[in-house]
Short mmCIF file of C-alpha atoms in Angstrom, two decimals:
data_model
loop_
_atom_site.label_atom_id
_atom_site.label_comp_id
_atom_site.label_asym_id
_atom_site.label_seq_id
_atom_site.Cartn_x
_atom_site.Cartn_y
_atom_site.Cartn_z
CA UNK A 1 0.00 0.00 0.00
CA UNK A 2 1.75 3.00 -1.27
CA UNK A 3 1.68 6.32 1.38
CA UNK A 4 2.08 9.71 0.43
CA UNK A 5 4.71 10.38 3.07
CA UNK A 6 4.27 9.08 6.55
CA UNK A 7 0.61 9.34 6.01
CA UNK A 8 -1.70 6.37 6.05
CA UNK A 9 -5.09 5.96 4.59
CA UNK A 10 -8.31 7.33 7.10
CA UNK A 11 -10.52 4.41 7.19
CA UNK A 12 -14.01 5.07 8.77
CA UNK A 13 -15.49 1.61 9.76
CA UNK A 14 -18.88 0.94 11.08
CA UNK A 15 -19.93 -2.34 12.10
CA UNK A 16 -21.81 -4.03 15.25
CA UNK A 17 -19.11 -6.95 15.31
CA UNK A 18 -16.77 -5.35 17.64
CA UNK A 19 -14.79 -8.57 17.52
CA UNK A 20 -13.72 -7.32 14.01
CA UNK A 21 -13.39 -4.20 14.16
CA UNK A 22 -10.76 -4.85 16.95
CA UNK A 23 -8.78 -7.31 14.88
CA UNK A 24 -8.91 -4.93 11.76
CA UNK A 25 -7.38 -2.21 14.20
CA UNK A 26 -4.56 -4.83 15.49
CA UNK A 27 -3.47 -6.09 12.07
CA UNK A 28 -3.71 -2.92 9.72
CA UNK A 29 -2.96 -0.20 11.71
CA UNK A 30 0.41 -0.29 10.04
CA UNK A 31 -1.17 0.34 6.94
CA UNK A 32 -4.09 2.34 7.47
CA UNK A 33 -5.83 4.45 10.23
CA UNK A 34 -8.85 3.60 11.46
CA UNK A 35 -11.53 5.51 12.57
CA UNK A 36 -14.20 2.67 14.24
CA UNK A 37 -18.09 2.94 15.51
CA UNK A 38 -20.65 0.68 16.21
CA UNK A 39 -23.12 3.11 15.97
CA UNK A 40 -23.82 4.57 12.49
CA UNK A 41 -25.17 7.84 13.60
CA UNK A 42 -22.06 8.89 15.61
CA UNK A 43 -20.09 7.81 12.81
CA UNK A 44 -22.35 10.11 10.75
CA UNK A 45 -21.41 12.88 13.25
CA UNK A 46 -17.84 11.85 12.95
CA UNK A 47 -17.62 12.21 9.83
CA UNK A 48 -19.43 15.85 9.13
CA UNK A 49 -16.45 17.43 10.85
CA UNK A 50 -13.82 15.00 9.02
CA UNK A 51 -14.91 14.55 5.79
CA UNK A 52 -11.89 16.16 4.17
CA UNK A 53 -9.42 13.63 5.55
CA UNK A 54 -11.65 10.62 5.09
CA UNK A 55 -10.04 8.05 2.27
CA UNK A 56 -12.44 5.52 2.74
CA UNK A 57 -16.25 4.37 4.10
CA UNK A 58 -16.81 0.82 5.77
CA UNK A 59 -20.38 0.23 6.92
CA UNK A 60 -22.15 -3.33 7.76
CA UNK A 61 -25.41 -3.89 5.85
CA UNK A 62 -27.02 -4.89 9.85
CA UNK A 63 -26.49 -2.40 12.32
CA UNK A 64 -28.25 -1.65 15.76
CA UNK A 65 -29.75 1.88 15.24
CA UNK A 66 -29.08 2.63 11.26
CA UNK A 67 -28.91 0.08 9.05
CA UNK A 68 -25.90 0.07 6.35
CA UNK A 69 -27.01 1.30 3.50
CA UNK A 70 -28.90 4.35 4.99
CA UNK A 71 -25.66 4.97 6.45
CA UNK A 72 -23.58 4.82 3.34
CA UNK A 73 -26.33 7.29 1.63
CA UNK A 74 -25.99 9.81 4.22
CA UNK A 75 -22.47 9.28 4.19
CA UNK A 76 -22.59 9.93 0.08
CA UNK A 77 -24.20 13.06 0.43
CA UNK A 78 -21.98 14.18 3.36
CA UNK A 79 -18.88 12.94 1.41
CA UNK A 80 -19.49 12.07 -2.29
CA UNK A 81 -15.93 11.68 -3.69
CA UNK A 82 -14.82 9.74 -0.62
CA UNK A 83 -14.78 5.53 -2.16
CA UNK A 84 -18.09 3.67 0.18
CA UNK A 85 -17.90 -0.25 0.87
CA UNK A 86 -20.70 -2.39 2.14
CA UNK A 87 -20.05 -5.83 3.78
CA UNK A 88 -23.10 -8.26 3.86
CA UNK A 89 -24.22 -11.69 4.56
CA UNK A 90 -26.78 -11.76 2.95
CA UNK A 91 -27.98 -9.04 0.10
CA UNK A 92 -31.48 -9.44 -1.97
CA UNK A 93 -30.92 -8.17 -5.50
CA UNK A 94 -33.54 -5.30 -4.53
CA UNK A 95 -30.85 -4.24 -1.37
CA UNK A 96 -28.04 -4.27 -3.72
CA UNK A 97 -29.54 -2.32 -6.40
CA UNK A 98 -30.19 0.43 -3.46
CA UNK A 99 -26.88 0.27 -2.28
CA UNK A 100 -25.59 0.69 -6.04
CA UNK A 101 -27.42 3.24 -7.22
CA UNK A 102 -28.58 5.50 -4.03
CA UNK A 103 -25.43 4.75 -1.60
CA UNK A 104 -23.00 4.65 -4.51
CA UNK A 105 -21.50 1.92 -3.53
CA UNK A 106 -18.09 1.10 -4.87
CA UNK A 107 -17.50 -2.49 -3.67
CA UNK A 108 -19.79 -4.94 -1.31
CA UNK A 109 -18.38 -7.83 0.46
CA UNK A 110 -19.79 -11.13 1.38
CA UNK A 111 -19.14 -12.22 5.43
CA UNK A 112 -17.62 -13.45 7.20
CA UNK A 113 -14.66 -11.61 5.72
CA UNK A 114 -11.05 -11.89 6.60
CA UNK A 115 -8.56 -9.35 7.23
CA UNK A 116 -6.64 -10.03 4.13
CA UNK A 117 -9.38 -10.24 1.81
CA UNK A 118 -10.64 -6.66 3.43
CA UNK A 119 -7.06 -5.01 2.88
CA UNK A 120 -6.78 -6.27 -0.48
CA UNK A 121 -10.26 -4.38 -1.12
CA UNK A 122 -9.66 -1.29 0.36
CA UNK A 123 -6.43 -1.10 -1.37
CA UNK A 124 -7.68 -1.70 -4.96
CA UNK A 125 -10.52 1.00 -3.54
CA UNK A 126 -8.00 3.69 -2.10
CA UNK A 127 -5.61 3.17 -5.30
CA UNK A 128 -8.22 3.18 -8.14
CA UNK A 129 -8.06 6.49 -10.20
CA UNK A 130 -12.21 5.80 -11.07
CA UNK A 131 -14.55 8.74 -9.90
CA UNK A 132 -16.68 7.93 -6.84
CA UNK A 133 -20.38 8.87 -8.53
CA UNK A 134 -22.07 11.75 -6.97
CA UNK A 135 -25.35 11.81 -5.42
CA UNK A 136 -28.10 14.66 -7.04
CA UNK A 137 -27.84 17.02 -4.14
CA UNK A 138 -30.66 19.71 -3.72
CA UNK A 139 -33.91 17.33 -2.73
CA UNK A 140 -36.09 19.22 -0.38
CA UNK A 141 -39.40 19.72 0.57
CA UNK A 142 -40.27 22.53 -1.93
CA UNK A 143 -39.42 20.12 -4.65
CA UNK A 144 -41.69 17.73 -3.58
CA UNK A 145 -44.02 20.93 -3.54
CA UNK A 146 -43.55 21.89 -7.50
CA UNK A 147 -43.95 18.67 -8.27
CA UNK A 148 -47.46 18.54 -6.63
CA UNK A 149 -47.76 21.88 -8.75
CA UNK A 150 -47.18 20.26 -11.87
CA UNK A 151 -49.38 17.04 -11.07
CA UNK A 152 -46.52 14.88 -11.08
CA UNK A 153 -47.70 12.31 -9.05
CA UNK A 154 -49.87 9.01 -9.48
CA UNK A 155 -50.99 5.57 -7.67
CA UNK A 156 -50.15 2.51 -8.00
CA UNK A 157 -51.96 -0.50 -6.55
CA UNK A 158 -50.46 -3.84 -5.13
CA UNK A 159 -52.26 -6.57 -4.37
CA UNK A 160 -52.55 -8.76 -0.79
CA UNK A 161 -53.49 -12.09 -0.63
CA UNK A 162 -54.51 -13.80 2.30
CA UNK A 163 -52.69 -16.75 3.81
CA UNK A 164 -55.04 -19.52 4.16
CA UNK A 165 -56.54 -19.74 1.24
CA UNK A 166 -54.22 -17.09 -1.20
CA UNK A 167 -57.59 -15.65 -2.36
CA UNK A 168 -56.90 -11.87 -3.11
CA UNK A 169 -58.55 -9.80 0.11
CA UNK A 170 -57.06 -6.16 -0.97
CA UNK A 171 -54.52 -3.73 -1.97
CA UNK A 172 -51.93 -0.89 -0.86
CA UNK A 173 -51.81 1.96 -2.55
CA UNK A 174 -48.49 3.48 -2.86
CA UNK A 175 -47.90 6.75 -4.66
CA UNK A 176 -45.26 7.26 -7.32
CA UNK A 177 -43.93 10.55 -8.70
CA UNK A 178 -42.22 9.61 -12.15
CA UNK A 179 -39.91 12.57 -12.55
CA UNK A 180 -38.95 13.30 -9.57
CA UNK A 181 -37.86 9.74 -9.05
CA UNK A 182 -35.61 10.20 -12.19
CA UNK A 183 -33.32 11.44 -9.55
CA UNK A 184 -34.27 10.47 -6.27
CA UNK A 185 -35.70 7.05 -4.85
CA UNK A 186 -39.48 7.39 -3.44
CA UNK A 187 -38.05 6.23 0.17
CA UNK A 188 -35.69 9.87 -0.06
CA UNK A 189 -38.70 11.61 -1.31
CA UNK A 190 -40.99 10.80 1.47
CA UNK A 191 -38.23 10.69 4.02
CA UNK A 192 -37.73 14.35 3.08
CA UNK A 193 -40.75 15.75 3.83
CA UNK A 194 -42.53 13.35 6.34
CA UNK A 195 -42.05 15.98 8.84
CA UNK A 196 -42.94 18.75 6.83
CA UNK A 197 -46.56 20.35 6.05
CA UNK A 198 -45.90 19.31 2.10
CA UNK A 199 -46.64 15.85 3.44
CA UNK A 200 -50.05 16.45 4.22
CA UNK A 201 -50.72 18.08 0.72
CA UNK A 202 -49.81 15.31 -0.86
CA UNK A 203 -51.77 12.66 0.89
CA UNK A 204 -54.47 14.98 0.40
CA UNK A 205 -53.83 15.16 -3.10
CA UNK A 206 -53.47 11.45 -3.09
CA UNK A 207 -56.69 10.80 -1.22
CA UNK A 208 -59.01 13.37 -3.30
CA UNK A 209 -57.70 11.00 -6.50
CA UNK A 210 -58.58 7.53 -4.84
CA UNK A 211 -62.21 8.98 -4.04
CA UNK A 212 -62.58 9.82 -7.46
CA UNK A 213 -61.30 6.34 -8.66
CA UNK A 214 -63.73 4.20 -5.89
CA UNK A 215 -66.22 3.28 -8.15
CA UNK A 216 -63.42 1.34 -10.34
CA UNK A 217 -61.50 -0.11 -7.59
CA UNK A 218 -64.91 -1.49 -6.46
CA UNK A 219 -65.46 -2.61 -10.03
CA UNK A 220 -62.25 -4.70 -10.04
CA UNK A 221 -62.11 -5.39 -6.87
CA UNK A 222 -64.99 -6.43 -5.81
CA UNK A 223 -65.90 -7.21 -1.97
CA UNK A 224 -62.05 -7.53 -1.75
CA UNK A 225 -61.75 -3.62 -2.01
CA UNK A 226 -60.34 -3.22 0.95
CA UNK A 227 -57.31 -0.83 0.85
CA UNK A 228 -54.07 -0.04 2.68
CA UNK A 229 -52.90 3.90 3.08
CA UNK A 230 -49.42 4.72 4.21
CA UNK A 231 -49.78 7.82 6.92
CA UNK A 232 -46.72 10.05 8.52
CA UNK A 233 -46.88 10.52 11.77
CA UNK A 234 -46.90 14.41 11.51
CA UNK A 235 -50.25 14.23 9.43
CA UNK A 236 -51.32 11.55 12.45
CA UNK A 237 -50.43 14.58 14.72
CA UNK A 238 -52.23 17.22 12.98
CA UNK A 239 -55.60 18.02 14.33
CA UNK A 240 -57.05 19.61 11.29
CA UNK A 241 -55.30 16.25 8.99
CA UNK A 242 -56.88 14.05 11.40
CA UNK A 243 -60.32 15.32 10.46
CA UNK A 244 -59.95 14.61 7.01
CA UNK A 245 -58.41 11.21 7.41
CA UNK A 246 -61.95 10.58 9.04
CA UNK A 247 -63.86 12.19 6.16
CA UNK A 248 -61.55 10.05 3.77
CA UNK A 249 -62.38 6.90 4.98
CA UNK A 250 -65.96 7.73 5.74
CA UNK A 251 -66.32 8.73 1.89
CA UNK A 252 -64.47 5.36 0.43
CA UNK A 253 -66.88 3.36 2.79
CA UNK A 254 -69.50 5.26 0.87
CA UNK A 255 -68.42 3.82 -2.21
CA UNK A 256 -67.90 0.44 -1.28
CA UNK A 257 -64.17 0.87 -0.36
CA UNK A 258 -62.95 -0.03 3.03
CA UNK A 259 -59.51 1.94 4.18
CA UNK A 260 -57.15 0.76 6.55
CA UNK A 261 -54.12 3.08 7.63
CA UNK A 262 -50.60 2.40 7.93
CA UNK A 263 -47.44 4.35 10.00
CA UNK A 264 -44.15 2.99 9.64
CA UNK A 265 -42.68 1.92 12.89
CA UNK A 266 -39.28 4.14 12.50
CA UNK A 267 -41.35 7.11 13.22
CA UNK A 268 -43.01 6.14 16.47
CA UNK A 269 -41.99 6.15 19.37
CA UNK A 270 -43.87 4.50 22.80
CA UNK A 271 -43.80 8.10 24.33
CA UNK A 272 -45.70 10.06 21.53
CA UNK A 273 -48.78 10.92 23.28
CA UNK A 274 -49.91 13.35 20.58
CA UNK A 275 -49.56 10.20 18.04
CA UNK A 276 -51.36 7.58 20.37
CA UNK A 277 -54.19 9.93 21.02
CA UNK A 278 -54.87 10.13 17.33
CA UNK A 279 -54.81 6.24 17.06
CA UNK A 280 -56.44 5.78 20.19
CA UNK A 281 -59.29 8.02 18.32
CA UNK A 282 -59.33 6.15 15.10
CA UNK A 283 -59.68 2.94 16.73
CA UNK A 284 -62.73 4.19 18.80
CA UNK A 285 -64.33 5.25 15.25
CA UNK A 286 -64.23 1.58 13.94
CA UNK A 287 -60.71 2.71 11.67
CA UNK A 288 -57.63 0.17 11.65
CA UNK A 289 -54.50 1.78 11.94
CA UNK A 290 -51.70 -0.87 11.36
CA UNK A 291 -47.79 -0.05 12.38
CA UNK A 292 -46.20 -0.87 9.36
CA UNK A 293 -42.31 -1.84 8.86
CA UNK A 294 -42.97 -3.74 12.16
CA UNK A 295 -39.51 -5.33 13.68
CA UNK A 296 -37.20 -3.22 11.88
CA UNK A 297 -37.29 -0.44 14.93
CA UNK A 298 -36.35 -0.64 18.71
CA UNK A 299 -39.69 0.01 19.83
CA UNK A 300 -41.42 -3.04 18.50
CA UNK A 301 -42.87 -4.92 21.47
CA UNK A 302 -43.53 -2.25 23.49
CA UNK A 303 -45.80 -0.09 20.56
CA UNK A 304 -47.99 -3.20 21.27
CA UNK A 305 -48.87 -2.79 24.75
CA UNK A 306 -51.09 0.39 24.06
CA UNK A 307 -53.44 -1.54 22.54
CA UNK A 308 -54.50 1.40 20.05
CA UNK A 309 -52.73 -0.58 17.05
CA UNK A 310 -55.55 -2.72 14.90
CA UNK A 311 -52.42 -5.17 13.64
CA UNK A 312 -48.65 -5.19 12.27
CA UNK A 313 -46.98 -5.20 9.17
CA UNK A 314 -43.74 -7.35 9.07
CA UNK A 315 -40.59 -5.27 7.67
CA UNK A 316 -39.65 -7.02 4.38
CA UNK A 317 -36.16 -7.46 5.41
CA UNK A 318 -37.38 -9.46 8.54
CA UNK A 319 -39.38 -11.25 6.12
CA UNK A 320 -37.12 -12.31 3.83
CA UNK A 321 -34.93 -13.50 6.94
CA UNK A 322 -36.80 -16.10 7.64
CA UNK A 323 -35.06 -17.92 5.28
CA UNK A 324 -32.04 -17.61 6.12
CA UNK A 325 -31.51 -16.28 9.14
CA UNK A 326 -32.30 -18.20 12.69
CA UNK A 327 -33.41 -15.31 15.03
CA UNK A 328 -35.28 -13.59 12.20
CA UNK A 329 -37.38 -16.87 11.89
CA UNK A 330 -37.86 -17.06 15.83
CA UNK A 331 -38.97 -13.83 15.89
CA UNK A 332 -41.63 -13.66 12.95
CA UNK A 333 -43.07 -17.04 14.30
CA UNK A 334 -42.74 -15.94 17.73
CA UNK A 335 -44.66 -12.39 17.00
CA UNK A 336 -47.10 -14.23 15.04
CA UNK A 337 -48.72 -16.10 18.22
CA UNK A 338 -48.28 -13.12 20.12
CA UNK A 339 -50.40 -11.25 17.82
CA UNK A 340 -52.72 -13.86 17.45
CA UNK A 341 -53.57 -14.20 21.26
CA UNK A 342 -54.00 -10.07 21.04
CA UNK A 343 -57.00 -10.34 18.21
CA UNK A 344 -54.26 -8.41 15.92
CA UNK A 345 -53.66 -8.72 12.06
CA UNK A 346 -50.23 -9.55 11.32
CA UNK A 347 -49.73 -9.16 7.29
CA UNK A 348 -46.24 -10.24 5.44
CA UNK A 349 -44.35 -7.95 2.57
CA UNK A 350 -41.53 -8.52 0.72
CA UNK A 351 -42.56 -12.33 -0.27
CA UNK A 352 -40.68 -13.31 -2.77
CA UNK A 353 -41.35 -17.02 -3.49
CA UNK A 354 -44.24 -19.89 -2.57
CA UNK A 355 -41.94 -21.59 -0.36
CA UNK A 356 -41.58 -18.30 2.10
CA UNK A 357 -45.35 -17.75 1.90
CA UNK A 358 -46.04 -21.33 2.70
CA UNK A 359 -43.66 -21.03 5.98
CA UNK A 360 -45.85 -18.13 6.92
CA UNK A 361 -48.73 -19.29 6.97
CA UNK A 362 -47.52 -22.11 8.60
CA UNK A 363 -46.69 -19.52 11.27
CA UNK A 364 -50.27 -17.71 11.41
CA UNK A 365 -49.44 -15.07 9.32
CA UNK A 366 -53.16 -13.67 8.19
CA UNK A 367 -51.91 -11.72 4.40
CA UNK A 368 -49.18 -11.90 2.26
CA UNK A 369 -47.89 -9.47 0.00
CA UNK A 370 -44.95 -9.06 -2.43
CA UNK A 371 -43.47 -9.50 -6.06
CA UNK A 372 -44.25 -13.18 -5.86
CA UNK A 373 -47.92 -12.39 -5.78
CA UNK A 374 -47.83 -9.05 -7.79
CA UNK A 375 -45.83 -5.87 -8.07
CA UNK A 376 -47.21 -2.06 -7.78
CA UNK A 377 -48.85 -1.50 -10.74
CA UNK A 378 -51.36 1.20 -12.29
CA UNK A 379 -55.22 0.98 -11.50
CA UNK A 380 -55.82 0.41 -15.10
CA UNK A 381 -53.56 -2.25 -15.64
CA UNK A 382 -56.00 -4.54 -12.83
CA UNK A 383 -58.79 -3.24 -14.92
CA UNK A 384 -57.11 -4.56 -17.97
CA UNK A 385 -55.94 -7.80 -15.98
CA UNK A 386 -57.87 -8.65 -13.25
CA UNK A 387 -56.03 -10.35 -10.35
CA UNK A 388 -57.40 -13.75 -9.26
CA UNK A 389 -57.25 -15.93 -6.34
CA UNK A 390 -53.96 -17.98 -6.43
CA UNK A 391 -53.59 -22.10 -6.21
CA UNK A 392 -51.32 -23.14 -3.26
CA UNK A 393 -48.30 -23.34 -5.87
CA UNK A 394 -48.38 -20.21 -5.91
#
């Protein structure tokens, strides 16, 4: 490893295995310096205030309170010419795409790693004259706003299935905004201004368009209309929002539609009294509100005990563990009787084959939904091809 004079490479390294990150201090310190964390956010704080004399990025796709590859994106927009690895046991083509083309990452390694095979990475890294590609910087919520101006938004509807018998029971609607996603991914988009008053404009905008389309999701749907609605919590927390998340669902039941809402578990926390008022009041009015993303938080198990939660969404990546991945598979089948003994729906994303889907239901799981069953896809492409109950072979 060639050293311009005395100086040796800045290596920030994140990973939970503190086992490693000791023995990668012991056996390349002669080589490199290292710059270690467990936790990704201090790292994150590390590295606003030494960005200049970083070389290289190190983060763990698994990580207690940030997972890797929201790390490395921060880290990319913090520090887009410094060279980002990811190490992984186990990456889903979907994971690695992300990591590719929002975190920018330059090379991803399998573990268990070894020492030598790390240097030898990091060197070719350090030492390779290619460009580190630089995140579109700029994304705020006032984008998001002009592109509400110029209509640039749309749903897209993907179907649930449920467990015991795989006959289709529903579908989320997810919202896409085509040109704005030309540079960003949706998950930046709405991370950007969940906390912001542009969020509830666009649900509104979102929820005006699925009244007007009722009538045809009844049409294809059927007594199966039954549909899921991703929430923020600030719109949850918003007295004047809250009011017309009642009209909303009041005017889809109108039409035939049922509504059930979803919050993602990352924004709640046990203490928000402001939040668990709101769902305390939804649930007293007859409306489910599910905590989606469930098990991919800290908060998990004790979001249950207030008892203002109508049922759980499993986090995909959980999900998909359960193949792989021994705790993962406790846990899911574990949750799954807990939930069952509370009266609550527990609901599956992120299946991607029969085999998965047949373990779950195994395990209680009540619906199942991912690209095994159907991806997002425009209202009128169900009207063009309806979806049907599946046979067990999925």
């Amino acid at each position: 490893m060639a050293m311009v004079g005395n100086k040796r490479p800045v290596i920030l390294m994140v990973d939970d295995d503190e086992k490693l990150l000791a023995s990668v201090r012991r056996t390349l310190s002669n080589s490199f310096e290292f710059i270690t964390f467990t936790d990704g956010q201090l790292a994150l704080d590390w590295l606003s205030q030494n960005r200049d004399r970083t070389d290289l990025i190190i983060a763990d796709l698994v990580m207690p309170t940030l997972d890797g590859i929201s790390f490395l994106k921060q880290a990319a927009r913090m520090a887009p010419t410094v060279g980002r690895m990811l190490l992984s046991g186990n990456v889903s083509s979907i994971s690695l795409r992300e990591a590719i083309n929002q975190a920018m990452v330059t090379r991803v390694l399998a573990k268990p790693v070894s020492v030598a095979v790390l240097k030898d990475a990091m060197d070719r890294v350090i030492q390779s004259k290619v460009p580190v590609a630089k995140p579109v910087f700029g994304l705020s919520p006032m984008m998001v706003n002009a592109a509400i101006d110029r209509a640039d938004f749309r749903t897209v509807l993907q179907p649930r299935y449920r467990a015991s018998d795989l006959a289709l029971c529903g579908g989320e609607v997810l919202c896409r905004m085509p040109l704005l996603e030309k540079d960003y991914g949706i998950d930046e988009i709405f991370e950007t201004c969940r906390d912001h008053p542009v969020i509830n404009r666009l649900t509104s905008q979102l929820m005006a368009l699925m009244v007007d389309q009722a009538p045809r999701y009844r049409a294809v749907m059927g007594d199966s209309a039954n549909l899921a609605v991703n929430l923020s919590t600030y719109s949850l927390k918003t007295p004047e929002f809250m009011e017309l998340i009642v009209r909303f669902y009041e005017k889809m039941r109108m039409r035939g539609v049922r509504v059930t809402y979803e919050v993602p578990e990352r924004q709640i926390t046990p203490n928000d009294h402001d939040l668990l008022a709101s769902a305390s009041r939804l649930r007293e009015r007859g409306i489910a509100l599910l905590i989606d993303d469930f098990g991919s938080g800290n908060n998990s198990l004790e979001l249950l005990r207030h008892e203002v939660f109508a049922g759980i969404k499993l986090d995909r990546d959980l999900v998909r563990g359960c193949m792989s991945d021994f705790l993962d598979d406790a846990f899911v089948e574990w949750i799954a009787q807990v939930c069952s003994k509370m009266g609550l729906s527990i609901s599956a994303k992120g299946i991607e084959s029969a085999k998965l889907a047949e373990k779950l239901r195994i395990y209680g799981i009540t619906e199942l939904q991912g690209f095994h069953f159907g991806s997002p896809v425009p209202l009128e492409e169900w009207e063009a091809t309806a979806f049907m109950p599946l046979s067990a072979s999925g």
